[in-house]
Amino acid sequence: MKKAFLKDLERYLSPLEENERKEILEFYEERFQTSMLYEGKTEQEIIDELENPRDIARNILNEYGYRPVQNKGNAVEMSEQPEQFNFVKIFLILLFDLLIVTWLVPTLFGIMVSLAGSLGAFLTTLQFSTEFGALSIFYGMLVIGIAFLWLLLVLWFYDIFIGFIVWLVRWHMQVFHIRDQKQVIRFLNRFKVSRLMRKQPTLNRVKNRLKSLSAVMVIIGGIGTLWLAGSLFIGHDHSLEAYSYSIETTDDGPWSISAQMDLGNIIVRYHDEDTVWVEGELTDRVETTIDIDETNRTITITNAFSFPGFTFNLFGSLWNDQGELTVYLPRDTVLENVEIESTNSALDFNGITIESFTVQTTNGSITLQEVTFNQPASAQTTNGSYNVRAVHAESLSLTTTNGRITIRDSVISDLDVKTTNGKIDVNGLNEDAQDGLLVNARSTNGKIEFQNVYALEAYLKTTNGDIDYDNDDRSFYLDHVEGTTTNGSVRILVPRN
Amino acid sequence: MRVQLKKGVLELCVLSILNDQDTYGYNIYQIVNKIMGISESTIYPILRKLVTSGYVNTYLKPSSSGPARKYFTLTDVGKAHCVTLKHDWLAFRKQVEKIIGSDVT
């Protein structure tokens, strides 16, 4: 950068005598070194500070008695000389754009967005409870400290992103000889947080104080939390408690399930007896209420683990032994309404017919096997995966952030699946009748794989993954297929009209 | 207009700074710029002119943490020239003020 600057300057100063020119260049050389060494500036910052080589040269030529621009003379020719385009450079830059920029910019942007997004997710799942006294204070400190450091990380990454864009733009403008480079660069640099911080020393001081404070809070909060509640996270000093509730039902009327769970998996299946039976073992860290209401024909299961803020499950995965409950229904009973909200519970429906289905989990995976949905159904999870096998539905919508979505041998005429970081894998959809209407699969960082998916329209979209779609029966024509990815390959082998 | 005014007295300013202490080019620019805001590229030709006129000498001063830097120092002739210029300036200022008055209205 410095080299290019001095070289430009030398070119513009060509009307001067050799030794005069050398002296000026030495001045600027020294200027660079002094500023870098004593003021800690980068070459680029110094260049931004200085006038551009043309103006410097014009000024100096003026001082040395060379008449400025309008008159004829060397100075004029120098400054008005059209710059040569370097076609090798242009070729290289275009190659770079095509090969590197096209994926690097979206990738950087993606990382930034997911960092910011996970901070958002982190904040929204926080729930504070002050019941725990000192523990709440320590835990609160830990969480707030983490959140702030996280925010700084996001901002830091944002600056890197902007810096990269600035570098790109500057390079392009140099190669294509675009004027007014400095204004553009200055404009872009204005978006940098570090620039704002330099301009607002008070704000910067506040930021730095908060940074140190957050680090201290994380340390103190972390130690305090582990000290007061360490056994909750790490220890295994809990046991499983057995539950068993059942009532008889003689008619075949429908039942409903309503559950709000923090811990404990739920399995729902049929058995060959005339009873509704809920049985299983659950961790005694939570008190679980099970109610089988015969008049309303509703099974209600609730438990709440009220550790302060614990619904943010950084530690959730340590709880592998939370236990499970199985709900048995008489064969052929229809589940009229399933409404479940869970934090760590995994859900497993096997062989059931369901009318209305609304399910949401944070960490629990959802398994649907041989389930028939008579109404449009939807499920949502943050970290859980979906495992769908032999499901029949008119319309099914599954959403996850970090989980994988797997669908096998199902009949769903309108399927909508969405994940951010997981893979979508559909193998066998409407295979017998080939009568699907619409499949919509969307991922950001995952691969999408379709095999034997028969629907009139299919939309497969991801950003950082491959797309792969093939059917055994090549005589099946889709009306519309759309596969898009930014950083991956698209391989769609199914024929379309 | 203001640029023209500044340029006229810049030589005197540079000499006065060097009268106080020997220093390097960029520092001279920083001192002047802090007070009256000039462009960097006007300072260097002035320094060179002062050197070729024999008012200023240069020497390399080694630095503890970097390459040696070119320092500027006033010669005896330069010191005398500085005094003359300063007298000229003060006298000139008085004359001008007599004509235009010293308060802005």
Coordinates of C-alpha atoms in Angstrom, one line a residue:
Chain A
M1 CA 0.0 0.0 0.0
K2 CA 2.7 2.4 1.1
K3 CA 4.8 1.3 -1.9
A4 CA 2.0 1.9 -4.3
F5 CA 1.4 5.3 -2.8
L6 CA 5.1 6.4 -3.0
K7 CA 5.3 5.0 -6.5
D8 CA 2.2 7.1 -7.6
L9 CA 3.7 10.1 -5.9
E10 CA 7.0 9.6 -7.7
R11 CA 5.2 9.4 -11.0
Y12 CA 3.3 12.6 -10.4
L13 CA 6.4 14.3 -9.3
S14 CA 8.3 13.4 -12.5
P15 CA 8.6 17.1 -13.7
L16 CA 11.0 17.6 -10.7
E17 CA 14.7 17.1 -10.8
E18 CA 15.8 13.6 -9.7
N19 CA 17.3 14.7 -6.4
E20 CA 14.4 17.0 -5.5
R21 CA 12.0 14.2 -6.2
K22 CA 14.1 11.9 -4.1
E23 CA 14.0 14.3 -1.2
I24 CA 10.2 14.6 -1.2
L25 CA 9.9 10.8 -1.3
E26 CA 12.3 10.5 1.6
F27 CA 10.1 12.9 3.5
Y28 CA 7.1 10.8 3.0
E29 CA 8.9 7.6 3.7
E30 CA 10.0 9.0 7.0
R31 CA 6.4 10.3 7.6
F32 CA 5.1 6.7 7.2
Q33 CA 7.7 5.3 9.5
T34 CA 7.2 7.9 12.2
S35 CA 3.4 7.5 12.2
M36 CA 3.5 3.7 12.2
L37 CA 6.2 3.5 14.9
Y38 CA 5.1 6.3 17.3
E39 CA 1.4 6.6 16.6
G40 CA 0.7 3.0 16.0
K41 CA -1.1 3.7 12.7
T42 CA -1.3 1.3 9.8
E43 CA -0.2 2.2 6.3
Q44 CA -3.8 2.4 5.3
E45 CA -4.7 4.8 8.0
I46 CA -1.8 7.1 7.1
I47 CA -2.8 7.0 3.5
D48 CA -6.3 7.9 4.4
E49 CA -4.9 10.8 6.4
L50 CA -2.7 12.1 3.6
E51 CA -4.0 13.8 0.5
N52 CA -3.9 11.7 -2.5
P53 CA -0.6 11.6 -4.4
R54 CA -1.9 13.8 -7.2
D55 CA -2.9 16.6 -4.9
I56 CA 0.4 16.3 -3.0
A57 CA 2.3 16.5 -6.2
R58 CA 0.3 19.4 -7.5
N59 CA 0.9 21.3 -4.3
I60 CA 4.6 20.6 -4.3
L61 CA 5.1 21.4 -8.0
N62 CA 3.3 24.6 -7.2
E63 CA 5.7 25.5 -4.4
Y64 CA 8.6 24.7 -6.6
G65 CA 7.3 27.1 -9.2
Y66 CA 5.8 24.8 -11.7
R67 CA 2.6 26.3 -12.9
P68 CA -0.5 24.4 -12.0
V69 CA -3.0 22.5 -14.0
Q70 CA -4.7 24.7 -16.5
N71 CA -1.4 25.8 -18.1
K72 CA 0.3 23.5 -20.4
G73 CA 3.4 21.8 -19.1
N74 CA 4.5 18.6 -17.5
A75 CA 2.3 18.8 -14.5
V76 CA -0.8 19.0 -16.6
E77 CA 0.2 16.0 -18.7
M78 CA 1.0 14.0 -15.6
S79 CA -2.3 14.5 -13.9
E80 CA -4.6 14.3 -16.9
Q81 CA -2.9 11.3 -18.4
P82 CA -5.4 8.6 -18.7
E83 CA -4.4 5.7 -16.5
Q84 CA -3.8 2.4 -18.2
F85 CA -6.0 -0.5 -17.5
N86 CA -4.0 -3.6 -16.5
F87 CA -5.9 -6.4 -18.1
V88 CA -4.0 -9.1 -16.2
K89 CA -5.0 -7.5 -13.0
I90 CA -8.6 -7.2 -14.2
F91 CA -8.7 -10.8 -15.1
L92 CA -7.3 -11.8 -11.8
I93 CA -9.8 -9.7 -9.9
L94 CA -12.7 -11.2 -11.8
L95 CA -11.4 -14.7 -11.2
F96 CA -11.1 -13.9 -7.5
D97 CA -14.6 -12.5 -7.4
L98 CA -15.9 -15.6 -9.2
L99 CA -14.1 -18.1 -7.1
I100 CA -13.7 -16.6 -3.7
V101 CA -15.9 -13.6 -3.1
T102 CA -19.1 -15.4 -4.2
W103 CA -18.9 -17.8 -1.3
L104 CA -16.8 -15.9 1.2
V105 CA -19.0 -12.9 1.5
P106 CA -22.2 -14.9 2.1
T107 CA -20.3 -17.2 4.5
L108 CA -18.9 -14.4 6.6
F109 CA -22.4 -12.8 6.6
G110 CA -23.9 -16.1 7.6
I111 CA -21.5 -16.5 10.5
M112 CA -22.3 -13.0 11.6
V113 CA -26.0 -13.5 11.4
S114 CA -25.9 -16.9 13.2
L115 CA -23.7 -15.4 16.0
A116 CA -26.2 -12.5 16.4
G117 CA -29.1 -14.9 16.1
S118 CA -27.8 -17.3 18.8
L119 CA -27.3 -14.3 21.1
G120 CA -31.0 -13.4 20.4
A121 CA -32.1 -17.0 21.0
F122 CA -30.0 -17.0 24.2
L123 CA -31.6 -13.8 25.5
T124 CA -35.2 -14.8 24.6
T125 CA -35.0 -18.2 26.4
L126 CA -33.8 -16.6 29.6
Q127 CA -36.2 -16.7 32.5
F128 CA -35.2 -15.4 35.8
S129 CA -36.6 -16.5 39.0
T130 CA -35.5 -15.0 42.3
E131 CA -36.6 -17.9 44.5
F132 CA -33.1 -19.1 44.8
G133 CA -31.6 -16.1 46.5
A134 CA -27.8 -16.1 46.2
L135 CA -27.9 -18.6 43.4
S136 CA -30.0 -16.3 41.3
I137 CA -27.5 -13.5 41.8
F138 CA -24.5 -15.6 40.8
Y139 CA -26.4 -17.2 37.9
G140 CA -27.6 -13.8 36.7
M141 CA -24.1 -12.5 36.8
L142 CA -22.8 -15.4 34.7
V143 CA -25.6 -15.1 32.2
I144 CA -25.4 -11.3 31.8
G145 CA -21.6 -11.5 31.5
I146 CA -21.8 -14.2 28.8
A147 CA -24.4 -12.2 26.9
F148 CA -22.3 -9.1 26.9
L149 CA -19.1 -10.8 25.9
W150 CA -21.1 -12.5 23.2
L151 CA -22.4 -9.2 22.0
L152 CA -18.8 -7.9 21.7
L153 CA -17.9 -11.0 19.7
V154 CA -20.7 -10.3 17.3
L155 CA -19.6 -6.7 17.0
W156 CA -16.0 -7.8 16.5
F157 CA -17.0 -10.1 13.7
Y158 CA -19.2 -7.4 12.2
D159 CA -16.1 -5.2 12.0
I160 CA -14.1 -7.9 10.3
F161 CA -16.9 -8.3 7.8
I162 CA -17.1 -4.6 7.0
G163 CA -13.3 -4.5 6.9
F164 CA -13.3 -7.2 4.3
I165 CA -15.9 -5.4 2.3
V166 CA -13.8 -2.2 2.4
W167 CA -10.7 -4.0 1.3
L168 CA -12.6 -5.6 -1.5
V169 CA -14.1 -2.3 -2.7
R170 CA -10.8 -0.5 -2.4
W171 CA -9.1 -3.1 -4.4
H172 CA -11.7 -3.1 -7.1
M173 CA -11.6 0.7 -7.3
Q174 CA -7.9 0.6 -7.7
V175 CA -7.9 -1.9 -10.4
F176 CA -10.7 -0.2 -12.3
H177 CA -9.3 3.3 -11.7
I178 CA -12.4 4.6 -10.1
R179 CA -12.1 8.2 -8.9
D180 CA -13.2 9.4 -5.5
Q181 CA -12.0 6.3 -3.8
K182 CA -11.4 8.1 -0.5
Q183 CA -15.0 9.3 -0.2
V184 CA -16.3 5.8 -0.8
I185 CA -13.9 4.2 1.6
R186 CA -14.5 6.8 4.2
F187 CA -18.3 6.3 3.8
L188 CA -17.9 2.5 4.3
N189 CA -15.6 2.8 7.2
R190 CA -18.2 4.9 8.9
F191 CA -20.1 1.6 9.5
K192 CA -17.3 0.2 11.6
V193 CA -17.9 -0.1 15.3
S194 CA -14.3 0.5 16.0
R195 CA -14.5 3.8 14.1
L196 CA -17.4 4.8 16.2
M197 CA -15.5 3.9 19.3
R198 CA -12.5 5.9 18.3
K199 CA -14.7 8.9 17.6
Q200 CA -16.6 8.5 20.9
P201 CA -14.0 8.0 23.6
T202 CA -16.6 8.1 26.3
L203 CA -18.5 5.3 24.7
N204 CA -15.3 3.4 24.2
R205 CA -14.4 3.8 27.8
V206 CA -17.8 2.5 28.8
K207 CA -17.4 -0.4 26.5
N208 CA -14.0 -1.3 27.9
R209 CA -15.2 -1.0 31.4
L210 CA -18.2 -3.2 30.6
K211 CA -15.9 -5.7 29.0
S212 CA -13.8 -6.1 32.0
L213 CA -16.8 -6.1 34.3
S214 CA -18.4 -8.9 32.2
A215 CA -15.3 -11.0 32.4
V216 CA -15.2 -10.6 36.1
M217 CA -19.0 -11.3 36.3
V218 CA -18.5 -14.5 34.3
I219 CA -15.7 -15.7 36.5
I220 CA -17.4 -14.8 39.8
G221 CA -20.9 -15.8 38.6
G222 CA -19.5 -19.1 37.2
I223 CA -17.6 -20.0 40.4
G224 CA -20.6 -19.0 42.6
T225 CA -23.1 -20.9 40.5
L226 CA -21.0 -24.1 40.5
W227 CA -20.4 -23.7 44.2
L228 CA -24.0 -23.3 45.1
A229 CA -25.6 -25.5 42.4
G230 CA -22.8 -27.6 41.1
S231 CA -24.4 -30.8 42.1
L232 CA -27.5 -29.9 39.9
F233 CA -25.3 -29.7 36.8
I234 CA -22.7 -32.3 37.4
G235 CA -23.6 -34.5 40.2
H236 CA -25.8 -37.6 39.8
D237 CA -27.3 -37.4 43.3
H238 CA -30.8 -37.8 42.1
S239 CA -32.9 -40.9 41.5
L240 CA -35.8 -41.9 39.4
E241 CA -39.3 -41.9 40.8
A242 CA -41.9 -44.3 39.5
Y243 CA -45.3 -43.1 38.3
S244 CA -48.3 -45.2 37.3
Y245 CA -51.8 -43.9 36.7
S246 CA -54.6 -45.6 34.8
I247 CA -58.3 -45.5 34.4
E248 CA -60.6 -47.7 32.4
T249 CA -62.5 -46.6 29.3
T250 CA -65.0 -48.7 27.6
D251 CA -66.1 -46.5 24.8
D252 CA -63.8 -45.7 21.8
G253 CA -64.1 -41.9 22.1
P254 CA -61.2 -39.6 21.4
W255 CA -58.7 -38.4 24.0
S256 CA -56.4 -35.4 24.2
I257 CA -52.9 -34.8 25.6
S258 CA -51.7 -31.6 27.0
A259 CA -48.2 -31.4 28.5
Q260 CA -45.8 -28.8 29.7
M261 CA -42.6 -30.4 30.6
D262 CA -39.1 -29.3 31.4
L263 CA -37.7 -32.8 32.0
G264 CA -38.7 -36.3 31.0
N265 CA -39.4 -37.8 27.6
I266 CA -42.9 -38.7 26.5
I267 CA -43.8 -41.8 24.5
V268 CA -47.4 -42.3 23.2
R269 CA -48.6 -45.6 21.8
Y270 CA -51.6 -48.0 21.7
H271 CA -52.0 -51.1 23.8
D272 CA -54.6 -53.9 23.7
E273 CA -56.4 -53.1 26.9
D274 CA -59.4 -50.8 27.7
T275 CA -57.4 -48.5 29.9
V276 CA -55.6 -45.2 29.6
W277 CA -52.4 -45.8 31.4
V278 CA -49.5 -43.4 32.1
E279 CA -46.5 -45.1 33.5
G280 CA -42.8 -44.6 33.7
E281 CA -40.0 -43.2 35.8
L282 CA -38.9 -39.6 36.0
T283 CA -36.1 -37.8 37.7
D284 CA -36.9 -36.6 41.2
R285 CA -35.4 -33.2 40.5
V286 CA -38.8 -32.2 39.4
E287 CA -42.2 -32.8 40.7
T288 CA -44.4 -34.1 38.0
T289 CA -48.2 -33.9 38.0
I290 CA -50.1 -36.4 36.0
D291 CA -53.9 -36.0 35.7
I292 CA -56.2 -38.2 33.7
D293 CA -59.5 -36.4 33.5
E294 CA -62.3 -38.7 32.5
T295 CA -65.0 -36.2 31.8
N296 CA -62.9 -33.9 29.6
R297 CA -61.0 -37.0 28.3
T298 CA -57.7 -35.2 28.7
I299 CA -54.4 -36.4 30.0
T300 CA -52.4 -33.5 31.5
I301 CA -48.7 -33.8 32.4
T302 CA -46.8 -31.0 33.9
N303 CA -43.5 -30.4 35.5
A304 CA -41.3 -27.3 35.8
F305 CA -37.7 -27.2 36.8
S306 CA -37.3 -23.7 38.1
F307 CA -33.7 -23.2 38.3
P308 CA -33.1 -19.5 37.6
G309 CA -32.8 -19.1 33.9
F310 CA -32.3 -22.8 33.4
T311 CA -34.5 -22.9 30.4
F312 CA -31.5 -21.7 28.5
N313 CA -30.1 -25.2 28.3
L314 CA -26.4 -24.8 28.1
F315 CA -26.2 -27.7 30.4
G316 CA -29.3 -29.6 29.2
S317 CA -27.3 -32.2 27.5
L318 CA -25.8 -33.3 30.8
W319 CA -29.3 -34.6 31.7
N320 CA -29.4 -37.8 30.0
D321 CA -31.1 -39.7 32.8
Q322 CA -34.2 -37.5 33.0
G323 CA -36.4 -40.6 32.6
E324 CA -39.5 -41.1 30.5
L325 CA -43.3 -41.6 30.7
T326 CA -45.3 -43.8 28.4
V327 CA -48.9 -43.0 27.6
Y328 CA -50.9 -46.0 26.6
L329 CA -54.2 -45.6 24.9
P330 CA -56.7 -48.3 23.9
R331 CA -56.1 -49.4 20.3
D332 CA -57.9 -47.2 17.6
T333 CA -58.4 -44.3 20.0
V334 CA -58.1 -41.0 18.2
L335 CA -56.0 -38.3 19.8
E336 CA -58.2 -35.3 19.3
N337 CA -55.8 -32.7 20.5
V338 CA -52.1 -32.9 21.2
E339 CA -50.6 -29.8 22.7
I340 CA -47.1 -30.1 24.1
E341 CA -44.5 -27.6 25.2
S342 CA -41.3 -29.0 26.4
T343 CA -37.8 -27.9 27.2
N344 CA -35.7 -31.1 27.4
S345 CA -38.3 -33.7 26.7
A346 CA -38.0 -35.9 23.7
L347 CA -41.4 -36.9 22.2
D348 CA -42.2 -40.2 20.5
F349 CA -45.5 -41.0 18.9
N350 CA -45.9 -44.5 17.6
G351 CA -48.8 -45.8 15.6
I352 CA -51.2 -43.1 16.7
T353 CA -54.0 -41.3 14.8
I354 CA -54.0 -37.6 15.7
E355 CA -56.4 -34.8 14.8
S356 CA -54.8 -31.6 15.9
F357 CA -51.1 -31.5 16.7
T358 CA -49.2 -28.5 18.1
V359 CA -45.8 -29.3 19.6
Q360 CA -42.9 -27.2 20.6
T361 CA -39.6 -28.3 22.2
T362 CA -36.3 -26.7 23.0
N363 CA -33.9 -29.6 23.2
G364 CA -36.0 -32.6 22.7
S365 CA -36.1 -34.5 19.5
I366 CA -39.4 -35.5 17.9
T367 CA -40.1 -39.0 16.6
L368 CA -43.2 -39.7 14.5
Q369 CA -43.6 -43.3 13.5
E370 CA -46.7 -44.7 11.7
V371 CA -48.7 -41.7 12.8
T372 CA -51.7 -40.5 10.8
F373 CA -52.6 -36.8 11.0
N374 CA -56.2 -36.0 10.1
Q375 CA -55.6 -32.3 10.2
P376 CA -52.7 -30.0 9.3
A377 CA -49.9 -30.6 11.9
S378 CA -46.9 -28.6 12.9
A379 CA -44.0 -28.9 15.2
Q380 CA -41.2 -26.7 16.3
T381 CA -37.9 -27.3 18.1
T382 CA -34.7 -25.4 18.6
N383 CA -32.1 -28.1 19.1
G384 CA -34.0 -31.2 18.5
S385 CA -34.1 -33.4 15.4
Y386 CA -37.0 -35.0 13.6
N387 CA -37.4 -38.6 12.8
V388 CA -40.4 -39.2 10.7
R389 CA -41.3 -42.7 9.4
A390 CA -44.4 -44.0 7.7
V391 CA -46.5 -40.9 8.5
H392 CA -49.7 -40.0 6.7
A393 CA -50.7 -36.4 6.6
E394 CA -52.4 -33.9 4.4
S395 CA -50.1 -31.2 5.5
L396 CA -47.1 -31.3 7.8
S397 CA -44.8 -28.5 8.8
L398 CA -41.6 -29.1 10.8
T399 CA -39.2 -26.5 12.0
T400 CA -35.9 -26.8 13.8
T401 CA -32.8 -24.6 14.2
N402 CA -30.0 -27.0 15.0
G403 CA -31.6 -30.3 14.3
R404 CA -31.6 -32.7 11.4
I405 CA -34.8 -33.6 9.6
T406 CA -35.2 -37.2 8.4
I407 CA -38.4 -38.4 6.6
R408 CA -38.9 -42.0 5.4
D409 CA -41.6 -43.8 3.5
S410 CA -44.4 -41.3 4.2
V411 CA -47.4 -40.0 2.5
I412 CA -47.7 -36.2 2.9
S413 CA -49.2 -34.2 0.2
D414 CA -48.1 -30.8 1.5
L415 CA -44.7 -31.0 3.3
D416 CA -42.9 -28.0 4.6
V417 CA -39.6 -28.5 6.5
K418 CA -37.2 -25.9 7.7
T419 CA -33.9 -26.1 9.5
T420 CA -31.0 -23.7 9.9
N421 CA -28.0 -25.9 10.7
G422 CA -29.2 -29.4 10.0
K423 CA -29.5 -31.7 7.1
I424 CA -32.8 -32.5 5.4
D425 CA -33.1 -36.0 4.3
V426 CA -36.3 -37.3 2.6
N427 CA -36.4 -40.8 1.2
G428 CA -39.7 -42.1 0.0
L429 CA -42.5 -39.6 -0.1
N430 CA -45.8 -40.4 -1.7
E431 CA -44.0 -43.2 -3.4
D432 CA -47.0 -45.5 -4.1
A433 CA -49.6 -43.1 -5.4
Q434 CA -47.2 -40.5 -6.6
D435 CA -49.8 -37.9 -5.7
G436 CA -47.9 -35.3 -3.6
L437 CA -48.7 -31.7 -4.2
L438 CA -45.9 -29.6 -2.7
V439 CA -42.6 -30.1 -0.9
N440 CA -40.8 -27.2 0.5
A441 CA -37.4 -27.8 2.1
R442 CA -35.3 -24.9 3.4
S443 CA -31.9 -25.1 5.2
T444 CA -29.1 -22.6 5.7
N445 CA -26.1 -24.7 6.5
G446 CA -27.3 -28.1 5.7
K447 CA -27.4 -30.5 2.8
I448 CA -30.8 -31.3 1.3
E449 CA -31.2 -34.9 0.0
F450 CA -34.4 -36.1 -1.8
Q451 CA -34.8 -39.6 -3.0
N452 CA -38.1 -40.9 -4.4
V453 CA -40.0 -37.8 -3.6
Y454 CA -43.1 -37.6 -5.7
A455 CA -44.9 -34.2 -5.7
L456 CA -46.0 -31.8 -8.3
E457 CA -43.9 -29.0 -7.0
A458 CA -40.6 -29.2 -5.1
Y459 CA -38.6 -26.3 -3.7
L460 CA -35.2 -27.1 -2.3
K461 CA -33.2 -24.2 -0.9
T462 CA -30.0 -23.9 1.2
T463 CA -27.1 -21.6 1.4
N464 CA -24.1 -23.7 2.5
G465 CA -24.9 -27.2 1.4
D466 CA -25.4 -29.5 -1.5
I467 CA -28.7 -30.3 -3.1
D468 CA -29.4 -33.7 -4.4
Y469 CA -32.7 -34.9 -5.8
D470 CA -33.4 -38.1 -7.7
N471 CA -36.3 -40.6 -8.2
D472 CA -36.2 -44.2 -9.2
D473 CA -39.2 -43.7 -11.4
R474 CA -38.0 -41.3 -14.1
S475 CA -41.4 -41.4 -15.9
F476 CA -42.8 -39.2 -13.1
Y477 CA -42.6 -35.5 -14.2
L478 CA -42.8 -32.7 -11.8
D479 CA -44.5 -29.5 -12.8
H480 CA -41.9 -27.4 -11.0
V481 CA -38.6 -28.1 -9.4
E482 CA -36.4 -25.4 -7.9
G483 CA -33.0 -26.1 -6.3
T484 CA -30.9 -23.2 -5.1
T485 CA -27.7 -23.1 -3.0
T486 CA -25.0 -20.5 -2.8
N487 CA -22.0 -22.6 -1.7
G488 CA -22.7 -26.1 -2.9
S489 CA -23.6 -28.2 -5.8
V490 CA -27.1 -28.8 -7.2
R491 CA -27.8 -32.2 -8.6
I492 CA -31.4 -32.5 -9.7
L493 CA -32.0 -35.6 -11.8
V494 CA -35.8 -35.8 -11.8
P495 CA -37.5 -34.9 -15.0
R496 CA -39.9 -31.9 -15.1
N497 CA -42.5 -30.7 -17.5
Chain B
M1 CA -7.8 33.4 0.3
R2 CA -6.9 32.1 3.7
V3 CA -4.6 29.6 2.1
Q4 CA -2.7 32.4 0.5
L5 CA -2.4 34.3 3.7
K6 CA -1.1 31.3 5.6
K7 CA 1.5 30.5 2.9
G8 CA 3.0 33.9 3.2
V9 CA 3.9 33.4 6.9
L10 CA 4.6 29.7 6.9
E11 CA 8.3 30.2 6.4
L12 CA 8.4 32.4 9.5
C13 CA 6.4 29.9 11.5
V14 CA 8.7 27.0 10.5
L15 CA 11.8 29.1 11.4
S16 CA 10.3 30.0 14.8
I17 CA 9.6 26.4 15.6
L18 CA 13.1 25.4 14.8
N19 CA 14.3 28.3 16.9
D20 CA 12.9 26.6 19.9
Q21 CA 14.1 23.1 19.2
D22 CA 15.5 20.9 16.5
T23 CA 12.9 18.5 15.2
Y24 CA 11.8 16.4 12.2
G25 CA 9.6 17.3 9.3
Y26 CA 6.4 15.5 10.3
N27 CA 6.6 17.0 13.8
I28 CA 6.9 20.5 12.3
Y29 CA 3.8 19.8 10.3
Q30 CA 1.9 18.6 13.4
I31 CA 2.8 21.7 15.4
V32 CA 1.7 24.1 12.7
N33 CA -1.4 22.0 11.7
K34 CA -2.6 22.0 15.3
I35 CA -2.8 25.7 15.4
M36 CA -3.7 26.8 11.9
G37 CA -4.5 23.7 9.8
I38 CA -2.4 23.4 6.7
S39 CA -1.9 20.6 4.2
E40 CA 1.1 18.5 4.8
S41 CA 2.4 18.8 1.3
T42 CA 3.0 22.6 1.7
I43 CA 5.5 22.1 4.6
Y44 CA 8.1 19.9 2.8
P45 CA 8.9 22.3 -0.1
I46 CA 9.3 25.1 2.4
L47 CA 11.8 23.1 4.5
R48 CA 13.7 22.3 1.3
K49 CA 13.7 26.0 0.3
L50 CA 15.1 26.9 3.8
V51 CA 17.8 24.3 3.5
T52 CA 18.9 25.4 0.0
S53 CA 18.9 29.1 1.2
G54 CA 21.3 28.1 4.0
Y55 CA 18.9 29.0 6.9
V56 CA 18.5 25.4 8.0
N57 CA 20.8 22.4 8.2
T58 CA 19.9 18.8 8.5
Y59 CA 21.4 15.9 10.4
L60 CA 20.3 12.3 11.1
K61 CA 19.3 11.6 14.6
P62 CA 19.3 7.9 15.6
S63 CA 16.0 6.8 17.3
S64 CA 15.7 4.3 20.1
S65 CA 13.0 2.3 18.4
G66 CA 13.3 2.9 14.7
P67 CA 15.4 4.1 11.8
A68 CA 17.3 7.4 12.1
R69 CA 15.2 10.5 11.3
K70 CA 16.2 13.6 9.5
Y71 CA 16.3 16.5 12.0
F72 CA 16.3 20.2 11.1
T73 CA 18.3 22.8 12.9
L74 CA 18.7 26.6 12.4
T75 CA 22.0 27.9 11.2
D76 CA 23.3 31.2 12.6
V77 CA 22.2 32.8 9.4
G78 CA 18.8 31.2 9.9
K79 CA 18.5 32.5 13.4
A80 CA 19.3 36.0 12.2
H81 CA 16.8 35.6 9.3
C82 CA 14.2 34.4 11.7
V83 CA 14.6 37.6 13.8
T84 CA 14.4 39.8 10.7
L85 CA 11.3 38.1 9.4
K86 CA 9.7 38.4 12.8
H87 CA 10.4 42.1 12.9
D88 CA 9.1 42.5 9.4
W89 CA 5.9 40.6 10.3
L90 CA 5.2 42.5 13.4
A91 CA 5.8 45.8 11.7
F92 CA 3.7 44.7 8.7
R93 CA 0.9 43.6 11.0
K94 CA 0.8 47.0 12.7
Q95 CA 0.6 48.7 9.3
V96 CA -2.2 46.6 8.1
E97 CA -4.1 47.0 11.3
K98 CA -3.8 50.8 11.0
I99 CA -5.6 50.5 7.8
I100 CA -8.2 47.9 8.6
G101 CA -8.5 48.4 12.3
S102 CA -7.8 45.7 14.8
D103 CA -11.4 44.8 15.7
V104 CA -13.7 42.8 13.4
T105 CA -16.9 44.7 12.5

